[in-house]
mmCIF file of N, CA and C in Angstrom:
data_model
loop_
_atom_site.group_PDB
_atom_site.id
_atom_site.type_symbol
_atom_site.label_atom_id
_atom_site.label_comp_id
_atom_site.label_asym_id
_atom_site.label_seq_id
_atom_site.Cartn_x
_atom_site.Cartn_y
_atom_site.Cartn_z
ATOM 1 N N MET A 1 -2.587 -1.540 -21.217
ATOM 2 C CA MET A 1 -3.267 -2.100 -20.077
ATOM 3 C C MET A 1 -3.053 -1.220 -18.848
ATOM 4 N N HIS A 2 -1.889 -0.614 -18.727
ATOM 5 C CA HIS A 2 -1.601 0.210 -17.554
ATOM 6 C C HIS A 2 -2.591 1.363 -17.435
ATOM 7 N N SER A 3 -2.859 2.074 -18.514
ATOM 8 C CA SER A 3 -3.771 3.217 -18.434
ATOM 9 C C SER A 3 -5.200 2.782 -18.129
ATOM 10 N N SER A 4 -5.539 1.545 -18.465
ATOM 11 C CA SER A 4 -6.886 1.084 -18.157
ATOM 12 C C SER A 4 -7.081 0.900 -16.658
ATOM 13 N N PHE A 5 -5.995 0.743 -15.901
ATOM 14 C CA PHE A 5 -6.102 0.664 -14.446
ATOM 15 C C PHE A 5 -5.892 2.026 -13.798
ATOM 16 N N THR A 6 -5.116 2.889 -14.437
ATOM 17 C CA THR A 6 -4.833 4.202 -13.872
ATOM 18 C C THR A 6 -6.043 5.122 -13.958
ATOM 19 N N THR A 7 -6.722 5.119 -15.079
ATOM 20 C CA THR A 7 -7.840 6.032 -15.287
ATOM 21 C C THR A 7 -8.963 5.843 -14.261
ATOM 22 N N PRO A 8 -9.413 4.622 -13.996
ATOM 23 C CA PRO A 8 -10.450 4.484 -12.948
ATOM 24 C C PRO A 8 -9.945 4.927 -11.569
ATOM 25 N N GLY A 9 -8.662 4.733 -11.302
ATOM 26 C CA GLY A 9 -8.115 5.179 -10.018
ATOM 27 C C GLY A 9 -8.156 6.688 -9.877
ATOM 28 N N VAL A 10 -7.844 7.382 -10.952
ATOM 29 C CA VAL A 10 -7.904 8.842 -10.932
ATOM 30 C C VAL A 10 -9.342 9.309 -10.763
ATOM 31 N N ILE A 11 -10.251 8.675 -11.475
ATOM 32 C CA ILE A 11 -11.667 9.059 -11.390
ATOM 33 C C ILE A 11 -12.200 8.810 -9.980
ATOM 34 N N GLU A 12 -11.928 7.626 -9.436
ATOM 35 C CA GLU A 12 -12.424 7.306 -8.093
ATOM 36 C C GLU A 12 -11.765 8.183 -7.033
ATOM 37 N N GLY A 13 -10.465 8.428 -7.180
ATOM 38 C CA GLY A 13 -9.768 9.274 -6.211
ATOM 39 C C GLY A 13 -10.281 10.699 -6.222
ATOM 40 N N SER A 14 -10.511 11.234 -7.413
ATOM 41 C CA SER A 14 -11.036 12.602 -7.524
ATOM 42 C C SER A 14 -12.445 12.699 -6.946
ATOM 43 N N SER A 15 -13.262 11.712 -7.246
ATOM 44 C CA SER A 15 -14.633 11.725 -6.722
ATOM 45 C C SER A 15 -14.642 11.568 -5.208
ATOM 46 N N GLY A 16 -13.807 10.659 -4.719
ATOM 47 C CA GLY A 16 -13.728 10.464 -3.266
ATOM 48 C C GLY A 16 -13.211 11.707 -2.560
ATOM 49 N N GLY A 17 -12.215 12.361 -3.146
ATOM 50 C CA GLY A 17 -11.693 13.591 -2.559
ATOM 51 C C GLY A 17 -12.721 14.704 -2.545
ATOM 52 N N ARG A 18 -13.476 14.810 -3.632
ATOM 53 C CA ARG A 18 -14.528 15.828 -3.711
ATOM 54 C C ARG A 18 -15.583 15.600 -2.637
ATOM 55 N N LEU A 19 -16.010 14.342 -2.506
ATOM 56 C CA LEU A 19 -17.018 14.032 -1.489
ATOM 57 C C LEU A 19 -16.481 14.261 -0.079
ATOM 58 N N ALA A 20 -15.226 13.910 0.137
ATOM 59 C CA ALA A 20 -14.631 14.097 1.459
ATOM 60 C C ALA A 20 -14.515 15.576 1.805
ATOM 61 N N ILE A 21 -14.094 16.406 0.840
ATOM 62 C CA ILE A 21 -13.970 17.844 1.090
ATOM 63 C C ILE A 21 -15.338 18.447 1.376
ATOM 64 N N ASN A 22 -16.326 18.060 0.583
ATOM 65 C CA ASN A 22 -17.675 18.603 0.796
ATOM 66 C C ASN A 22 -18.234 18.191 2.150
ATOM 67 N N SER A 23 -17.890 16.997 2.616
ATOM 68 C CA SER A 23 -18.465 16.502 3.866
ATOM 69 C C SER A 23 -17.665 16.902 5.101
ATOM 70 N N PHE A 24 -16.324 16.879 4.998
ATOM 71 C CA PHE A 24 -15.494 17.025 6.199
ATOM 72 C C PHE A 24 -14.470 18.150 6.147
ATOM 73 N N GLY A 25 -14.352 18.860 5.061
ATOM 74 C CA GLY A 25 -13.421 19.981 4.984
ATOM 75 C C GLY A 25 -12.146 19.633 4.230
ATOM 76 N N LEU A 26 -11.229 20.585 4.201
ATOM 77 C CA LEU A 26 -10.033 20.454 3.370
ATOM 78 C C LEU A 26 -9.017 19.435 3.878
ATOM 79 N N ARG A 27 -9.064 19.050 5.113
ATOM 80 C CA ARG A 27 -8.124 18.050 5.627
ATOM 81 C C ARG A 27 -8.572 16.609 5.355
ATOM 82 N N ALA A 28 -9.781 16.427 4.937
ATOM 83 C CA ALA A 28 -10.328 15.091 4.714
ATOM 84 C C ALA A 28 -9.551 14.290 3.667
ATOM 85 N N PRO A 29 -9.098 14.881 2.538
ATOM 86 C CA PRO A 29 -8.340 14.079 1.572
ATOM 87 C C PRO A 29 -7.032 13.530 2.136
ATOM 88 N N LEU A 30 -6.464 14.218 3.122
ATOM 89 C CA LEU A 30 -5.255 13.691 3.767
ATOM 90 C C LEU A 30 -5.551 12.369 4.457
ATOM 91 N N TRP A 31 -6.663 12.317 5.168
ATOM 92 C CA TRP A 31 -7.053 11.076 5.847
ATOM 93 C C TRP A 31 -7.510 10.027 4.844
ATOM 94 N N LEU A 32 -8.140 10.486 3.779
ATOM 95 C CA LEU A 32 -8.577 9.566 2.732
ATOM 96 C C LEU A 32 -7.369 8.903 2.068
ATOM 97 N N GLY A 33 -6.287 9.638 1.908
ATOM 98 C CA GLY A 33 -5.071 9.076 1.335
ATOM 99 C C GLY A 33 -4.271 8.257 2.328
ATOM 100 N N ALA A 34 -4.401 8.573 3.606
ATOM 101 C CA ALA A 34 -3.652 7.837 4.633
ATOM 102 C C ALA A 34 -4.152 6.400 4.748
ATOM 103 N N GLY A 35 -5.416 6.179 4.503
ATOM 104 C CA GLY A 35 -5.966 4.824 4.596
ATOM 105 C C GLY A 35 -5.290 3.848 3.645
ATOM 106 N N PRO A 36 -5.254 4.128 2.342
ATOM 107 C CA PRO A 36 -4.562 3.218 1.428
ATOM 108 C C PRO A 36 -3.060 3.124 1.697
ATOM 109 N N ALA A 37 -2.465 4.219 2.182
ATOM 110 C CA ALA A 37 -1.036 4.168 2.500
ATOM 111 C C ALA A 37 -0.768 3.186 3.636
ATOM 112 N N VAL A 38 -1.608 3.212 4.654
ATOM 113 C CA VAL A 38 -1.464 2.267 5.770
ATOM 114 C C VAL A 38 -1.689 0.843 5.290
ATOM 115 N N LEU A 39 -2.679 0.641 4.444
ATOM 116 C CA LEU A 39 -2.922 -0.696 3.902
ATOM 117 C C LEU A 39 -1.720 -1.185 3.089
ATOM 118 N N GLY A 40 -1.095 -0.283 2.347
ATOM 119 C CA GLY A 40 0.091 -0.652 1.581
ATOM 120 C C GLY A 40 1.241 -1.079 2.470
ATOM 121 N N VAL A 41 1.448 -0.367 3.573
ATOM 122 C CA VAL A 41 2.509 -0.735 4.507
ATOM 123 C C VAL A 41 2.187 -2.067 5.168
ATOM 124 N N LEU A 42 0.924 -2.292 5.485
ATOM 125 C CA LEU A 42 0.540 -3.554 6.112
ATOM 126 C C LEU A 42 0.811 -4.750 5.202
ATOM 127 N N THR A 43 0.721 -4.551 3.887
ATOM 128 C CA THR A 43 1.015 -5.657 2.985
ATOM 129 C C THR A 43 2.497 -6.012 2.980
ATOM 130 N N LEU A 44 3.347 -5.110 3.448
ATOM 131 C CA LEU A 44 4.787 -5.377 3.514
ATOM 132 C C LEU A 44 5.184 -6.120 4.784
ATOM 133 N N LEU A 45 4.365 -6.068 5.800
ATOM 134 C CA LEU A 45 4.738 -6.651 7.086
ATOM 135 C C LEU A 45 5.091 -8.142 7.034
ATOM 136 N N PRO A 46 4.351 -8.985 6.331
ATOM 137 C CA PRO A 46 4.751 -10.398 6.311
ATOM 138 C C PRO A 46 6.165 -10.607 5.751
ATOM 139 N N ASP A 47 6.524 -9.865 4.718
ATOM 140 C CA ASP A 47 7.856 -9.995 4.152
ATOM 141 C C ASP A 47 8.917 -9.460 5.111
ATOM 142 N N LEU A 48 8.618 -8.351 5.763
ATOM 143 C CA LEU A 48 9.578 -7.797 6.722
ATOM 144 C C LEU A 48 9.782 -8.737 7.907
ATOM 145 N N ARG A 49 8.712 -9.372 8.365
ATOM 146 C CA ARG A 49 8.842 -10.329 9.469
ATOM 147 C C ARG A 49 9.660 -11.539 9.054
ATOM 148 N N ARG A 50 9.451 -11.994 7.814
ATOM 149 C CA ARG A 50 10.195 -13.142 7.335
ATOM 150 C C ARG A 50 11.681 -12.815 7.246
ATOM 151 N N ARG A 51 11.995 -11.630 6.754
ATOM 152 C CA ARG A 51 13.393 -11.230 6.634
ATOM 153 C C ARG A 51 14.033 -10.973 7.990
ATOM 154 N N ALA A 52 13.272 -10.444 8.930
ATOM 155 C CA ALA A 52 13.808 -10.131 10.252
ATOM 156 C C ALA A 52 13.876 -11.364 11.139
ATOM 157 N N GLY A 53 13.298 -12.472 10.693
ATOM 158 C CA GLY A 53 13.303 -13.681 11.495
ATOM 159 C C GLY A 53 14.702 -14.157 11.815
ATOM 160 N N GLY A 54 15.647 -13.822 10.951
ATOM 161 C CA GLY A 54 17.040 -14.158 11.203
ATOM 162 C C GLY A 54 17.290 -15.647 11.190
ATOM 163 N N GLY A 55 18.383 -16.048 11.781
ATOM 164 C CA GLY A 55 18.725 -17.461 11.831
ATOM 165 C C GLY A 55 19.169 -17.971 10.486
ATOM 166 N N SER A 56 19.254 -19.260 10.345
ATOM 167 C CA SER A 56 19.735 -19.841 9.102
ATOM 168 C C SER A 56 18.672 -19.821 8.019
ATOM 169 N N GLY A 57 17.413 -19.563 8.377
ATOM 170 C CA GLY A 57 16.352 -19.558 7.395
ATOM 171 C C GLY A 57 16.358 -18.339 6.491
ATOM 172 N N SER A 58 17.070 -17.276 6.904
ATOM 173 C CA SER A 58 17.039 -16.068 6.098
ATOM 174 C C SER A 58 18.084 -16.072 4.993
ATOM 175 N N ARG A 59 19.104 -16.935 5.096
ATOM 176 C CA ARG A 59 20.138 -16.993 4.060
ATOM 177 C C ARG A 59 19.974 -18.257 3.237
ATOM 178 N N PRO A 60 20.157 -18.127 1.931
ATOM 179 C CA PRO A 60 20.074 -19.334 1.126
ATOM 180 C C PRO A 60 21.263 -20.254 1.403
ATOM 181 N N ARG A 61 21.007 -21.544 1.394
ATOM 182 C CA ARG A 61 22.076 -22.507 1.638
ATOM 183 C C ARG A 61 22.898 -22.711 0.377
ATOM 184 N N ALA A 62 24.155 -22.963 0.573
ATOM 185 C CA ALA A 62 25.039 -23.219 -0.561
ATOM 186 C C ALA A 62 24.731 -24.602 -1.137
ATOM 187 N N ALA A 63 24.821 -24.686 -2.448
ATOM 188 C CA ALA A 63 24.557 -25.979 -3.103
ATOM 189 C C ALA A 63 25.701 -26.939 -2.820
ATOM 190 N N ARG A 64 25.361 -28.179 -2.555
ATOM 191 C CA ARG A 64 26.387 -29.206 -2.302
ATOM 192 C C ARG A 64 26.713 -29.911 -3.605
ATOM 193 N N PRO A 65 28.015 -30.194 -3.808
ATOM 194 C CA PRO A 65 28.388 -30.894 -5.057
ATOM 195 C C PRO A 65 27.958 -32.333 -5.095
#
């Protein structure tokens, strides 16, 4: 199943890079890759905010007997 998701990503990435280079030059794939990287970091923000919230909500409470 893993390769069935990897192969389309390689195909789409290669095609997108080719189109970007043809349209905008050799630096275009850097910006094309920066977009998904930024989106990936943005998906981490809710978890980072929850962890940084501090207070008693960030630590699990001990079980009472």
